[in-house]
Amino acid sequence: MLRRFKNKWEILRQKVYIIIYGANTFAGKLFDLVLLAVILLSVVLVMLESIESFDMKHHFSLKVFEWIITVFFTIEYVLRILCNKKPLKYIFSFYGIIDFISILPMYLSFFIVDAQVLTVIRAIRLLRLFGILNLVPYIGQESHLKLAIKASRTKIIVFVYFVLVVSIILGALMYVIEGKENGFTSIPKSIYWCIVTLTTVGYGDIAPQTLQGQMIASLIMILGYGIIAVPTGIVTAEFSNIKRNRIDARKRRNCTACTTTIYDEDANYCYNCGQKLNDVFKK
Amino acid sequence: MLRRFKNKWEILRQKVYIIIYGANTFAGKLFDLVLLAVILLSVVLVMLESIESFDMKHHFSLKVFEWIITVFFTIEYVLRILCNKKPLKYIFSFYGIIDFISILPMYLSFFIVDAQVLTVIRAIRLLRLFGILNLVPYIGQESHLKLAIKASRTKIIVFVYFVLVVSIILGALMYVIEGKENGFTSIPKSIYWCIVTLTTVGYGDIAPQTLQGQMIASLIMILGYGIIAVPTGIVTAEFSNIKRNRIDARKRRNCTACTTTIYDEDANYCYNCGQKLNDVFKK
Amino acid sequence: MLRRFKNKWEILRQKVYIIIYGANTFAGKLFDLVLLAVILLSVVLVMLESIESFDMKHHFSLKVFEWIITVFFTIEYVLRILCNKKPLKYIFSFYGIIDFISILPMYLSFFIVDAQVLTVIRAIRLLRLFGILNLVPYIGQESHLKLAIKASRTKIIVFVYFVLVVSIILGALMYVIEGKENGFTSIPKSIYWCIVTLTTVGYGDIAPQTLQGQMIASLIMILGYGIIAVPTGIVTAEFSNIKRNRIDARKRRNCTACTTTIYDEDANYCYNCGQKLNDVFKK
Amino acid sequence: MLRRFKNKWEILRQKVYIIIYGANTFAGKLFDLVLLAVILLSVVLVMLESIESFDMKHHFSLKVFEWIITVFFTIEYVLRILCNKKPLKYIFSFYGIIDFISILPMYLSFFIVDAQVLTVIRAIRLLRLFGILNLVPYIGQESHLKLAIKASRTKIIVFVYFVLVVSIILGALMYVIEGKENGFTSIPKSIYWCIVTLTTVGYGDIAPQTLQGQMIASLIMILGYGIIAVPTGIVTAEFSNIKRNRIDARKRRNCTACTTTIYDEDANYCYNCGQKLNDVFKK
């Protein structure tokens, strides 16, 4: 009898697994959509709660919704562990940790008063939407981007490192020139100002007041103007390169007789063995 | 007699149709230019009216002009419906709805006091200028842009979605770090700040005050600096690609004797069979 | 005797002409350098004069220098007219008008009190530096830029027009949403804010305060983020295109026997007549 | 005996030289890592010292650490001179001067009170990290960037000069239009504002208040929007160009029999003479 129960349990486990982890069955799709809605709802809830005037008026209903979502997420988390053959792999995966952390704060709020503020961590669950919304399968798109970023990774790291070193040096310089009385109260703050300026964000909460400071700031801005061209140039060149290679690859075909690769899309005969080529390319 | 009247009416309808919808006759061009002027004038009027000091001085004349334009637009709207064979198609088209909405506020202002503020909707009529100024026929230009945007649409949507998710996560983080006392009064406001920073706009109405906040802000800025390269890279690569394909296509021709494709635009003889090529390319 | 005088005058005129307009003789180069120095000095003077604290202290010496420069510019202007064969052409040329306007304010200051402020017009004389510093002869560089801008002119005009229309529509919208109490005091100011935001400048002198306003502002920023890619894409594509064509042109050579253009830089024999090609390209 | 001492000294000198200047031995690597840590520590120290609240609390320990680092740097500097065969070359090299200046302030602080502020110069020592972190050997990456910047140097200088001239002219214009009462207190400040606007930094510490000023500012912004495309276009075009040339060069090989250049990287036989090609390309 235990065996039969075990069998039943195994069948149930597999069914739940297909619903939760799969997306090909109707139930699986439905679960994904419900999860999508609940994640979005939970993020909206956290947002609304942070608006003081709204929280005052609807504190009780917000709390109720909060608990409903927490219970839903808890059930989902437990089911994900139970129905998985390798539960530890899930628990210590990126999503497993996020799922766990996003249900934790509500339970902690029994013991620690301010724990609820941590519910904002749930926002990270939004990353699951990339999977649910089928944005990953757009691999053609994704991989383009990923390939371009991967190819230009080292260059971008060197670039970011360069920006940081320049910011530290120029930040220290501005600290000496402008001084504490003009808002450059410390070197870290000066470096922060320098990054704000180099990236052309320009809050204006700190701004040079002396003529020398403004002259150096102008130089930094023009430098930043030139620097912005570098990552754009790198990524664009990689993009174009990947694109061109793709196109080249698409135009290739093989001779049916000698399997030579033919690059010329208008060729009628194999340049190697004279075999008549069939016209595969629409023109 | 009714029939003759009907005939006359039909002829009149067609004449008006050609004037209003066409642009090939002198009357049609004149109508377009007058419409262009009146739309521009109406937008300028709405602008002037919104400047309090100007409105106080010239309230009466502004009102008179406002009514003249409204009557002109009303007549135009009625004529557009009357002379159109398929009036319903026009009425429920994008421009039809805009045309209707832009005359509505003045009539509504009899019943509702604040309705006049809605006259700003007229600004949307400016889109008609693209048609009037013959910017659409520059299809060579337009389609380049449109093709590039169309080809990179999915990538840009994925990109915008990514920016939004990153903004929500980082916005929530900054809300926890900086807190209500430093201007990050709610998570939506924090997200708004994050978008302001990521896009390098940087108003400075909200700015991080704590050291940790400024460090994370610096990271967000450098991230934004890198992120800005992505849409630029995508669009540029598509542009270059479209351009290259156009050029390649334009340079191709086939030998009249052996149908070999000739890529060399300066070739006088087919490199395959020696056939004299006719000179299609102006150089 | 009059004739001899005339002859002498003619010789003098030509000598002065060569000094002022030419740059190949030593005197001509010296004149250019002196003019360069005086123009820079005059701009620095105007700047210093505008700094109140500096002007108070050194008012007299500034005035003296101002007059010395004005006299120098006046002599230069008179000489330019006298030694030119077609004085009217110079007088009504762009530089002629600028040269005249830049000496006018000091003489006008006898009659009108505030005329001196117009000396800032002298800054436009800085454009002469492009000529003096031999930046124009870098035609290889110049024309690259000019060709790229020329080729993308229509596209950029359409683009700027599009940005303006979008700014008017969104500016009007923000005026309605935010209203006078939040700094959007009139539609022109709203449009100004919209351009400030779309171009990612973001002063922050006007910033949305309501939640709806901030949401629309976020959309405008992301739109601006995408829009910035368009001019960059256009210019880059044109640049690459011009560059590629140049390279292609450089790689071309003609067969010495049949004058066929050879594109293949590694070709040893003419593909048309079998003539041995000489190896012009260093590899 | 002197000779033996000299010999010993020479061996010691060489050993120290290998440790300090080399990076291939274990000791050399260790030295580099320690130096890296100490430089980073010294920069962090200078930063902490500039934060007033932190400096108050830990003034004594900061001073102690400061001296330890200064002594370490002094020993390093002396060793670098002693073990170098051409000490003068090191002393007057860029790094030699920086190394000297970065130890100077602490010793000067005995005589001059404010000398310690100059310790910020140490930040420049961070440039050594490029060498230590092996970022220079990534020459493939470096040279790409360097080649692109080198190739577009003249264009970028002309561009920066153009931006400066435009800023001076427009800055002077805005000074006249807005005037001292709206924050444009002098022409240099106006020029500073113009650069802040053109580079899309936009602090907002100075912002146009009058309608005319805001209109011209809008034009400047749209101009800046277009101008930003130019350096990006230049750098990207150079990048793509370098990349393309590299790829083309990498894919080329010559037939061993007839020396025809083979561009097709997948070809097995020479398309000209049928010679078997050796497979040089990993695929």
mmCIF file of N, CA and C in Angstrom, chain A residues 154-155 158 161-162 165 168-169 172 175-176 180 185-188 191 193 197 200-204 206-208 211 214 217-218 221-222 225-226 228-230 232-234 236-238 241 244-245 252 261 263 271-272, chain D residues 43 46-47 50-52 117 120 123-124 126-127 129-130 133 135 138 141-142 144-145 159-160 164 188-189 192 195-196 198-203 205 224 227-228 231-232 235-236 239-240 243-244 247 264 266 269 271 283:
data_model
loop_
_atom_site.group_PDB
_atom_site.id
_atom_site.type_symbol
_atom_site.label_atom_id
_atom_site.label_comp_id
_atom_site.label_asym_id
_atom_site.label_seq_id
_atom_site.Cartn_x
_atom_site.Cartn_y
_atom_site.Cartn_z
ATOM 1 N N THR A 154 35.849 42.914 -22.431
ATOM 2 C CA THR A 154 37.150 43.369 -21.911
ATOM 3 C C THR A 154 37.328 44.852 -22.166
ATOM 4 N N LYS A 155 37.013 45.272 -23.384
ATOM 5 C CA LYS A 155 37.154 46.685 -23.725
ATOM 6 C C LYS A 155 36.332 47.556 -22.800
ATOM 7 N N VAL A 158 37.929 47.723 -19.276
ATOM 8 C CA VAL A 158 39.065 48.653 -19.318
ATOM 9 C C VAL A 158 38.547 50.086 -19.344
ATOM 10 N N TYR A 161 37.113 51.099 -15.948
ATOM 11 C CA TYR A 161 38.239 51.301 -15.048
ATOM 12 C C TYR A 161 38.909 52.654 -15.330
ATOM 13 N N PHE A 162 39.076 52.960 -16.595
ATOM 14 C CA PHE A 162 39.665 54.241 -16.995
ATOM 15 C C PHE A 162 38.813 55.416 -16.499
ATOM 16 N N VAL A 165 39.361 55.827 -12.714
ATOM 17 C CA VAL A 165 40.651 56.433 -12.365
ATOM 18 C C VAL A 165 40.633 57.930 -12.687
ATOM 19 N N ILE A 168 38.613 59.741 -10.086
ATOM 20 C CA ILE A 168 39.302 59.907 -8.796
ATOM 21 C C ILE A 168 40.312 61.051 -8.889
ATOM 22 N N ILE A 169 41.109 61.052 -9.969
ATOM 23 C CA ILE A 169 42.138 62.092 -10.118
ATOM 24 C C ILE A 169 41.501 63.475 -10.243
ATOM 25 N N ALA A 172 39.716 64.561 -6.978
ATOM 26 C CA ALA A 172 40.672 65.066 -5.980
ATOM 27 C C ALA A 172 41.110 66.482 -6.335
ATOM 28 N N TYR A 175 38.401 68.944 -5.516
ATOM 29 C CA TYR A 175 38.300 69.117 -4.059
ATOM 30 C C TYR A 175 39.278 70.187 -3.591
ATOM 31 N N VAL A 176 40.497 70.147 -4.159
ATOM 32 C CA VAL A 176 41.512 71.132 -3.778
ATOM 33 C C VAL A 176 41.123 72.519 -4.294
ATOM 34 N N LYS A 180 35.722 73.010 0.560
ATOM 35 C CA LYS A 180 34.524 72.626 1.321
ATOM 36 C C LYS A 180 33.424 73.670 1.236
ATOM 37 N N THR A 185 32.619 68.909 -0.244
ATOM 38 C CA THR A 185 32.968 68.755 1.173
ATOM 39 C C THR A 185 33.981 67.652 1.444
ATOM 40 N N SER A 186 34.087 66.676 0.553
ATOM 41 C CA SER A 186 35.075 65.611 0.751
ATOM 42 C C SER A 186 35.468 65.047 -0.608
ATOM 43 N N ILE A 187 36.566 64.296 -0.661
ATOM 44 C CA ILE A 187 37.007 63.737 -1.937
ATOM 45 C C ILE A 187 35.994 62.732 -2.497
ATOM 46 N N PRO A 188 35.436 61.818 -1.673
ATOM 47 C CA PRO A 188 34.420 60.919 -2.244
ATOM 48 C C PRO A 188 33.280 61.693 -2.905
ATOM 49 N N ILE A 191 34.469 62.985 -6.175
ATOM 50 C CA ILE A 191 34.508 61.920 -7.188
ATOM 51 C C ILE A 191 33.101 61.667 -7.713
ATOM 52 N N TRP A 193 30.713 63.824 -7.809
ATOM 53 C CA TRP A 193 30.391 64.943 -8.705
ATOM 54 C C TRP A 193 31.022 64.719 -10.074
ATOM 55 N N THR A 197 29.272 64.399 -13.714
ATOM 56 C CA THR A 197 29.574 65.303 -14.826
ATOM 57 C C THR A 197 30.038 64.536 -16.068
ATOM 58 N N THR A 200 27.488 63.011 -18.135
ATOM 59 C CA THR A 200 26.541 64.029 -18.609
ATOM 60 C C THR A 200 25.187 63.963 -17.908
ATOM 61 N N VAL A 201 25.145 63.378 -16.684
ATOM 62 C CA VAL A 201 23.895 63.387 -15.922
ATOM 63 C C VAL A 201 23.659 64.800 -15.395
ATOM 64 N N GLY A 202 24.611 65.326 -14.648
ATOM 65 C CA GLY A 202 24.550 66.726 -14.217
ATOM 66 C C GLY A 202 23.386 67.085 -13.331
ATOM 67 N N TYR A 203 23.355 66.560 -12.081
ATOM 68 C CA TYR A 203 22.255 66.913 -11.181
ATOM 69 C C TYR A 203 22.251 68.405 -10.883
ATOM 70 N N GLY A 204 23.427 68.943 -10.567
ATOM 71 C CA GLY A 204 23.477 70.329 -10.156
ATOM 72 C C GLY A 204 23.354 70.502 -8.651
ATOM 73 N N ILE A 206 25.660 69.647 -6.635
ATOM 74 C CA ILE A 206 26.983 70.237 -6.412
ATOM 75 C C ILE A 206 27.402 70.815 -7.763
ATOM 76 N N ALA A 207 27.852 72.066 -7.760
ATOM 77 C CA ALA A 207 28.301 72.671 -9.014
ATOM 78 C C ALA A 207 29.437 73.635 -8.707
ATOM 79 N N PRO A 208 30.446 73.689 -9.573
ATOM 80 C CA PRO A 208 31.592 74.557 -9.299
ATOM 81 C C PRO A 208 31.170 76.028 -9.250
ATOM 82 N N LEU A 211 35.848 80.460 -10.797
ATOM 83 C CA LEU A 211 36.126 80.507 -12.222
ATOM 84 C C LEU A 211 37.039 79.347 -12.640
ATOM 85 N N GLN A 214 35.095 76.171 -12.723
ATOM 86 C CA GLN A 214 34.202 76.081 -13.885
ATOM 87 C C GLN A 214 34.988 75.769 -15.145
ATOM 88 N N ALA A 217 35.784 72.124 -14.934
ATOM 89 C CA ALA A 217 34.528 71.409 -15.172
ATOM 90 C C ALA A 217 34.208 71.374 -16.660
ATOM 91 N N SER A 218 34.435 72.513 -17.350
ATOM 92 C CA SER A 218 34.180 72.558 -18.797
ATOM 93 C C SER A 218 35.037 71.531 -19.519
ATOM 94 N N MET A 221 33.641 68.129 -18.984
ATOM 95 C CA MET A 221 32.432 67.903 -19.793
ATOM 96 C C MET A 221 32.786 67.553 -21.228
ATOM 97 N N ILE A 222 33.721 68.318 -21.807
ATOM 98 C CA ILE A 222 34.108 68.055 -23.196
ATOM 99 C C ILE A 222 34.785 66.688 -23.285
ATOM 100 N N TYR A 225 32.105 64.185 -23.211
ATOM 101 C CA TYR A 225 31.475 64.204 -24.519
ATOM 102 C C TYR A 225 32.207 63.291 -25.495
ATOM 103 N N GLY A 226 33.548 63.363 -25.428
ATOM 104 C CA GLY A 226 34.353 62.496 -26.284
ATOM 105 C C GLY A 226 34.316 61.063 -25.798
ATOM 106 N N ILE A 228 32.002 59.450 -24.240
ATOM 107 C CA ILE A 228 30.737 58.750 -24.501
ATOM 108 C C ILE A 228 30.772 58.066 -25.861
ATOM 109 N N ALA A 229 31.607 58.586 -26.743
ATOM 110 C CA ALA A 229 31.696 58.003 -28.075
ATOM 111 C C ALA A 229 32.333 56.618 -28.043
ATOM 112 N N VAL A 230 33.157 56.352 -27.027
ATOM 113 C CA VAL A 230 33.927 55.109 -27.014
ATOM 114 C C VAL A 230 33.063 53.865 -26.827
ATOM 115 N N THR A 232 29.909 53.561 -27.260
ATOM 116 C CA THR A 232 28.997 53.500 -28.400
ATOM 117 C C THR A 232 29.728 52.933 -29.606
ATOM 118 N N GLY A 233 30.930 53.433 -29.842
ATOM 119 C CA GLY A 233 31.729 52.947 -30.956
ATOM 120 C C GLY A 233 32.012 51.465 -30.844
ATOM 121 N N ILE A 234 32.403 51.028 -29.647
ATOM 122 C CA ILE A 234 32.733 49.615 -29.434
ATOM 123 C C ILE A 234 31.528 48.739 -29.731
ATOM 124 N N THR A 236 28.690 49.415 -31.277
ATOM 125 C CA THR A 236 28.198 49.504 -32.648
ATOM 126 C C THR A 236 29.058 48.682 -33.595
ATOM 127 N N ALA A 237 30.391 48.794 -33.431
ATOM 128 C CA ALA A 237 31.291 48.050 -34.305
ATOM 129 C C ALA A 237 31.056 46.552 -34.150
ATOM 130 N N GLU A 238 30.868 46.098 -32.894
ATOM 131 C CA GLU A 238 30.619 44.667 -32.669
ATOM 132 C C GLU A 238 29.300 44.243 -33.301
ATOM 133 N N ASN A 241 29.583 44.027 -36.957
ATOM 134 C CA ASN A 241 30.414 42.886 -37.280
ATOM 135 C C ASN A 241 29.613 41.595 -37.219
ATOM 136 N N ARG A 244 27.126 41.482 -40.034
ATOM 137 C CA ARG A 244 27.738 41.180 -41.314
ATOM 138 C C ARG A 244 28.059 39.693 -41.427
ATOM 139 N N ASN A 245 28.612 39.135 -40.343
ATOM 140 C CA ASN A 245 28.952 37.715 -40.360
ATOM 141 C C ASN A 245 27.715 36.866 -40.566
ATOM 142 N N ARG A 252 25.761 31.802 -47.783
ATOM 143 C CA ARG A 252 26.558 30.637 -48.138
ATOM 144 C C ARG A 252 25.691 29.458 -48.544
ATOM 145 N N THR A 261 31.751 25.249 -50.441
ATOM 146 C CA THR A 261 30.883 26.354 -50.042
ATOM 147 C C THR A 261 30.931 27.445 -51.108
ATOM 148 N N TYR A 263 29.982 31.238 -51.939
ATOM 149 C CA TYR A 263 29.612 32.501 -51.310
ATOM 150 C C TYR A 263 28.826 33.393 -52.257
ATOM 151 N N TYR A 271 32.182 26.890 -58.756
ATOM 152 C CA TYR A 271 33.462 27.338 -59.290
ATOM 153 C C TYR A 271 34.531 26.264 -59.137
ATOM 154 N N ASN A 272 34.169 25.172 -58.485
ATOM 155 C CA ASN A 272 35.155 24.131 -58.206
ATOM 156 C C ASN A 272 35.043 22.957 -59.176
ATOM 157 N N VAL D 43 45.139 55.903 -1.503
ATOM 158 C CA VAL D 43 44.053 56.708 -2.073
ATOM 159 C C VAL D 43 42.849 56.702 -1.147
ATOM 160 N N VAL D 46 43.530 59.045 1.775
ATOM 161 C CA VAL D 46 43.360 60.455 1.411
ATOM 162 C C VAL D 46 41.882 60.808 1.356
ATOM 163 N N MET D 47 41.079 59.873 0.806
ATOM 164 C CA MET D 47 39.627 60.106 0.741
ATOM 165 C C MET D 47 39.040 60.239 2.140
ATOM 166 N N SER D 50 39.655 63.391 3.968
ATOM 167 C CA SER D 50 38.928 64.565 3.485
ATOM 168 C C SER D 50 37.506 64.633 4.045
ATOM 169 N N ILE D 51 37.019 63.471 4.577
ATOM 170 C CA ILE D 51 35.688 63.491 5.211
ATOM 171 C C ILE D 51 35.860 63.994 6.636
ATOM 172 N N GLU D 52 35.349 65.196 6.905
ATOM 173 C CA GLU D 52 35.647 65.880 8.160
ATOM 174 C C GLU D 52 35.265 65.051 9.382
ATOM 175 N N VAL D 117 47.344 68.756 2.081
ATOM 176 C CA VAL D 117 46.243 68.671 1.127
ATOM 177 C C VAL D 117 46.741 68.141 -0.233
ATOM 178 N N VAL D 120 46.670 64.459 -2.269
ATOM 179 C CA VAL D 120 45.695 63.982 -3.257
ATOM 180 C C VAL D 120 46.388 63.647 -4.574
ATOM 181 N N ALA D 123 46.681 60.206 -6.092
ATOM 182 C CA ALA D 123 45.651 59.561 -6.916
ATOM 183 C C ALA D 123 46.202 59.236 -8.299
ATOM 184 N N ILE D 124 47.141 60.074 -8.773
ATOM 185 C CA ILE D 124 47.691 59.847 -10.120
ATOM 186 C C ILE D 124 48.469 58.532 -10.177
ATOM 187 N N LEU D 126 47.468 55.890 -9.334
ATOM 188 C CA LEU D 126 46.515 54.852 -9.763
ATOM 189 C C LEU D 126 46.769 54.417 -11.213
ATOM 190 N N LEU D 127 47.357 55.340 -11.994
ATOM 191 C CA LEU D 127 47.627 55.000 -13.395
ATOM 192 C C LEU D 127 48.569 53.799 -13.495
ATOM 193 N N LEU D 129 48.282 51.196 -12.002
ATOM 194 C CA LEU D 129 47.470 49.974 -11.955
ATOM 195 C C LEU D 129 47.238 49.388 -13.331
ATOM 196 N N PHE D 130 47.186 50.256 -14.341
ATOM 197 C CA PHE D 130 46.995 49.744 -15.701
ATOM 198 C C PHE D 130 48.108 48.757 -16.035
ATOM 199 N N LEU D 133 47.846 45.602 -13.374
ATOM 200 C CA LEU D 133 46.717 44.713 -13.638
ATOM 201 C C LEU D 133 46.778 44.067 -15.023
ATOM 202 N N LEU D 135 46.661 45.324 -17.886
ATOM 203 C CA LEU D 135 45.693 45.837 -18.854
ATOM 204 C C LEU D 135 46.395 46.291 -20.122
ATOM 205 N N TYR D 138 46.842 43.570 -22.876
ATOM 206 C CA TYR D 138 45.674 43.343 -23.734
ATOM 207 C C TYR D 138 45.796 44.257 -24.939
ATOM 208 N N GLN D 141 43.199 44.778 -27.466
ATOM 209 C CA GLN D 141 42.148 45.696 -27.069
ATOM 210 C C GLN D 141 42.664 47.139 -27.104
ATOM 211 N N GLU D 142 43.767 47.335 -26.436
ATOM 212 C CA GLU D 142 44.319 48.672 -26.317
ATOM 213 C C GLU D 142 44.527 49.306 -27.685
ATOM 214 N N HIS D 144 43.379 48.658 -30.546
ATOM 215 C CA HIS D 144 42.139 48.972 -31.241
ATOM 216 C C HIS D 144 41.709 50.386 -30.895
ATOM 217 N N LEU D 145 41.573 50.591 -29.578
ATOM 218 C CA LEU D 145 41.146 51.885 -29.070
ATOM 219 C C LEU D 145 42.128 52.973 -29.493
ATOM 220 N N PHE D 159 36.907 69.365 -34.024
ATOM 221 C CA PHE D 159 35.576 69.324 -33.433
ATOM 222 C C PHE D 159 35.533 70.072 -32.096
ATOM 223 N N VAL D 160 36.525 69.793 -31.205
ATOM 224 C CA VAL D 160 36.571 70.457 -29.904
ATOM 225 C C VAL D 160 36.745 71.965 -30.095
ATOM 226 N N LEU D 164 34.221 74.935 -28.869
ATOM 227 C CA LEU D 164 34.647 76.074 -28.050
ATOM 228 C C LEU D 164 34.237 77.401 -28.683
ATOM 229 N N PRO D 188 32.470 84.786 -19.199
ATOM 230 C CA PRO D 188 33.036 83.460 -18.908
ATOM 231 C C PRO D 188 32.002 82.519 -18.300
ATOM 232 N N LYS D 189 31.173 83.046 -17.391
ATOM 233 C CA LYS D 189 30.128 82.208 -16.781
ATOM 234 C C LYS D 189 29.107 81.779 -17.840
ATOM 235 N N TYR D 192 30.626 79.046 -19.792
ATOM 236 C CA TYR D 192 30.543 77.840 -18.963
ATOM 237 C C TYR D 192 29.144 77.246 -19.058
ATOM 238 N N ILE D 195 28.684 75.507 -22.460
ATOM 239 C CA ILE D 195 29.318 74.192 -22.543
ATOM 240 C C ILE D 195 28.495 73.174 -21.754
ATOM 241 N N VAL D 196 28.023 73.586 -20.561
ATOM 242 C CA VAL D 196 27.178 72.705 -19.742
ATOM 243 C C VAL D 196 25.952 72.261 -20.546
ATOM 244 N N LEU D 198 25.548 72.452 -24.119
ATOM 245 C CA LEU D 198 25.904 71.759 -25.360
ATOM 246 C C LEU D 198 26.262 70.294 -25.108
ATOM 247 N N THR D 199 26.938 70.041 -23.981
ATOM 248 C CA THR D 199 27.345 68.665 -23.681
ATOM 249 C C THR D 199 26.216 67.882 -23.017
ATOM 250 N N THR D 200 25.034 68.476 -22.918
ATOM 251 C CA THR D 200 23.839 67.865 -22.302
ATOM 252 C C THR D 200 24.052 67.502 -20.835
ATOM 253 N N VAL D 201 25.025 68.153 -20.167
ATOM 254 C CA VAL D 201 25.188 67.912 -18.732
ATOM 255 C C VAL D 201 24.038 68.582 -17.989
ATOM 256 N N GLY D 202 23.886 69.905 -18.182
ATOM 257 C CA GLY D 202 22.723 70.607 -17.638
ATOM 258 C C GLY D 202 22.611 70.611 -16.134
ATOM 259 N N TYR D 203 23.537 71.306 -15.422
ATOM 260 C CA TYR D 203 23.438 71.357 -13.964
ATOM 261 C C TYR D 203 22.154 72.038 -13.519
ATOM 262 N N ASP D 205 22.352 75.116 -12.325
ATOM 263 C CA ASP D 205 22.721 76.190 -11.392
ATOM 264 C C ASP D 205 22.516 77.550 -12.056
ATOM 265 N N GLY D 224 23.293 70.750 -29.752
ATOM 266 C CA GLY D 224 24.138 69.846 -28.982
ATOM 267 C C GLY D 224 23.768 68.398 -29.234
ATOM 268 N N ILE D 227 25.276 67.632 -32.461
ATOM 269 C CA ILE D 227 26.736 67.647 -32.370
ATOM 270 C C ILE D 227 27.266 66.378 -31.726
ATOM 271 N N ILE D 228 26.515 65.850 -30.736
ATOM 272 C CA ILE D 228 26.983 64.653 -30.030
ATOM 273 C C ILE D 228 27.148 63.483 -31.009
ATOM 274 N N PRO D 231 31.301 63.140 -32.772
ATOM 275 C CA PRO D 231 32.417 62.309 -32.278
ATOM 276 C C PRO D 231 32.071 60.832 -32.282
ATOM 277 N N THR D 232 30.814 60.523 -31.943
ATOM 278 C CA THR D 232 30.390 59.120 -31.959
ATOM 279 C C THR D 232 30.547 58.547 -33.357
ATOM 280 N N VAL D 235 34.388 58.109 -34.223
ATOM 281 C CA VAL D 235 35.036 56.992 -33.530
ATOM 282 C C VAL D 235 34.478 55.657 -34.029
ATOM 283 N N THR D 236 33.146 55.586 -34.174
ATOM 284 C CA THR D 236 32.539 54.330 -34.607
ATOM 285 C C THR D 236 33.031 53.942 -35.996
ATOM 286 N N PHE D 239 36.490 52.642 -35.726
ATOM 287 C CA PHE D 239 36.448 51.316 -35.109
ATOM 288 C C PHE D 239 36.070 50.249 -36.128
ATOM 289 N N SER D 240 34.957 50.507 -36.817
ATOM 290 C CA SER D 240 34.458 49.539 -37.794
ATOM 291 C C SER D 240 35.513 49.296 -38.855
ATOM 292 N N LYS D 243 38.408 47.252 -37.511
ATOM 293 C CA LYS D 243 37.896 45.891 -37.340
ATOM 294 C C LYS D 243 37.837 45.167 -38.681
ATOM 295 N N ARG D 244 37.260 45.851 -39.694
ATOM 296 C CA ARG D 244 37.079 45.228 -41.006
ATOM 297 C C ARG D 244 38.434 44.876 -41.627
ATOM 298 N N ILE D 247 39.930 41.848 -39.991
ATOM 299 C CA ILE D 247 39.278 40.612 -40.425
ATOM 300 C C ILE D 247 39.753 40.255 -41.826
ATOM 301 N N ASP D 264 38.684 33.345 -49.595
ATOM 302 C CA ASP D 264 37.703 32.411 -49.062
ATOM 303 C C ASP D 264 38.353 31.545 -48.001
ATOM 304 N N ASP D 266 37.256 29.102 -46.366
ATOM 305 C CA ASP D 266 36.878 27.699 -46.330
ATOM 306 C C ASP D 266 37.379 26.928 -47.551
ATOM 307 N N TYR D 269 40.875 24.077 -52.207
ATOM 308 C CA TYR D 269 41.723 24.073 -53.393
ATOM 309 C C TYR D 269 41.812 25.490 -53.923
ATOM 310 N N TYR D 271 41.323 28.321 -56.320
ATOM 311 C CA TYR D 271 40.325 28.432 -57.391
ATOM 312 C C TYR D 271 40.985 28.746 -58.725
ATOM 313 N N LYS D 283 38.270 26.346 -37.558
ATOM 314 C CA LYS D 283 36.860 26.793 -37.662
ATOM 315 C C LYS D 283 36.034 26.093 -36.601
#
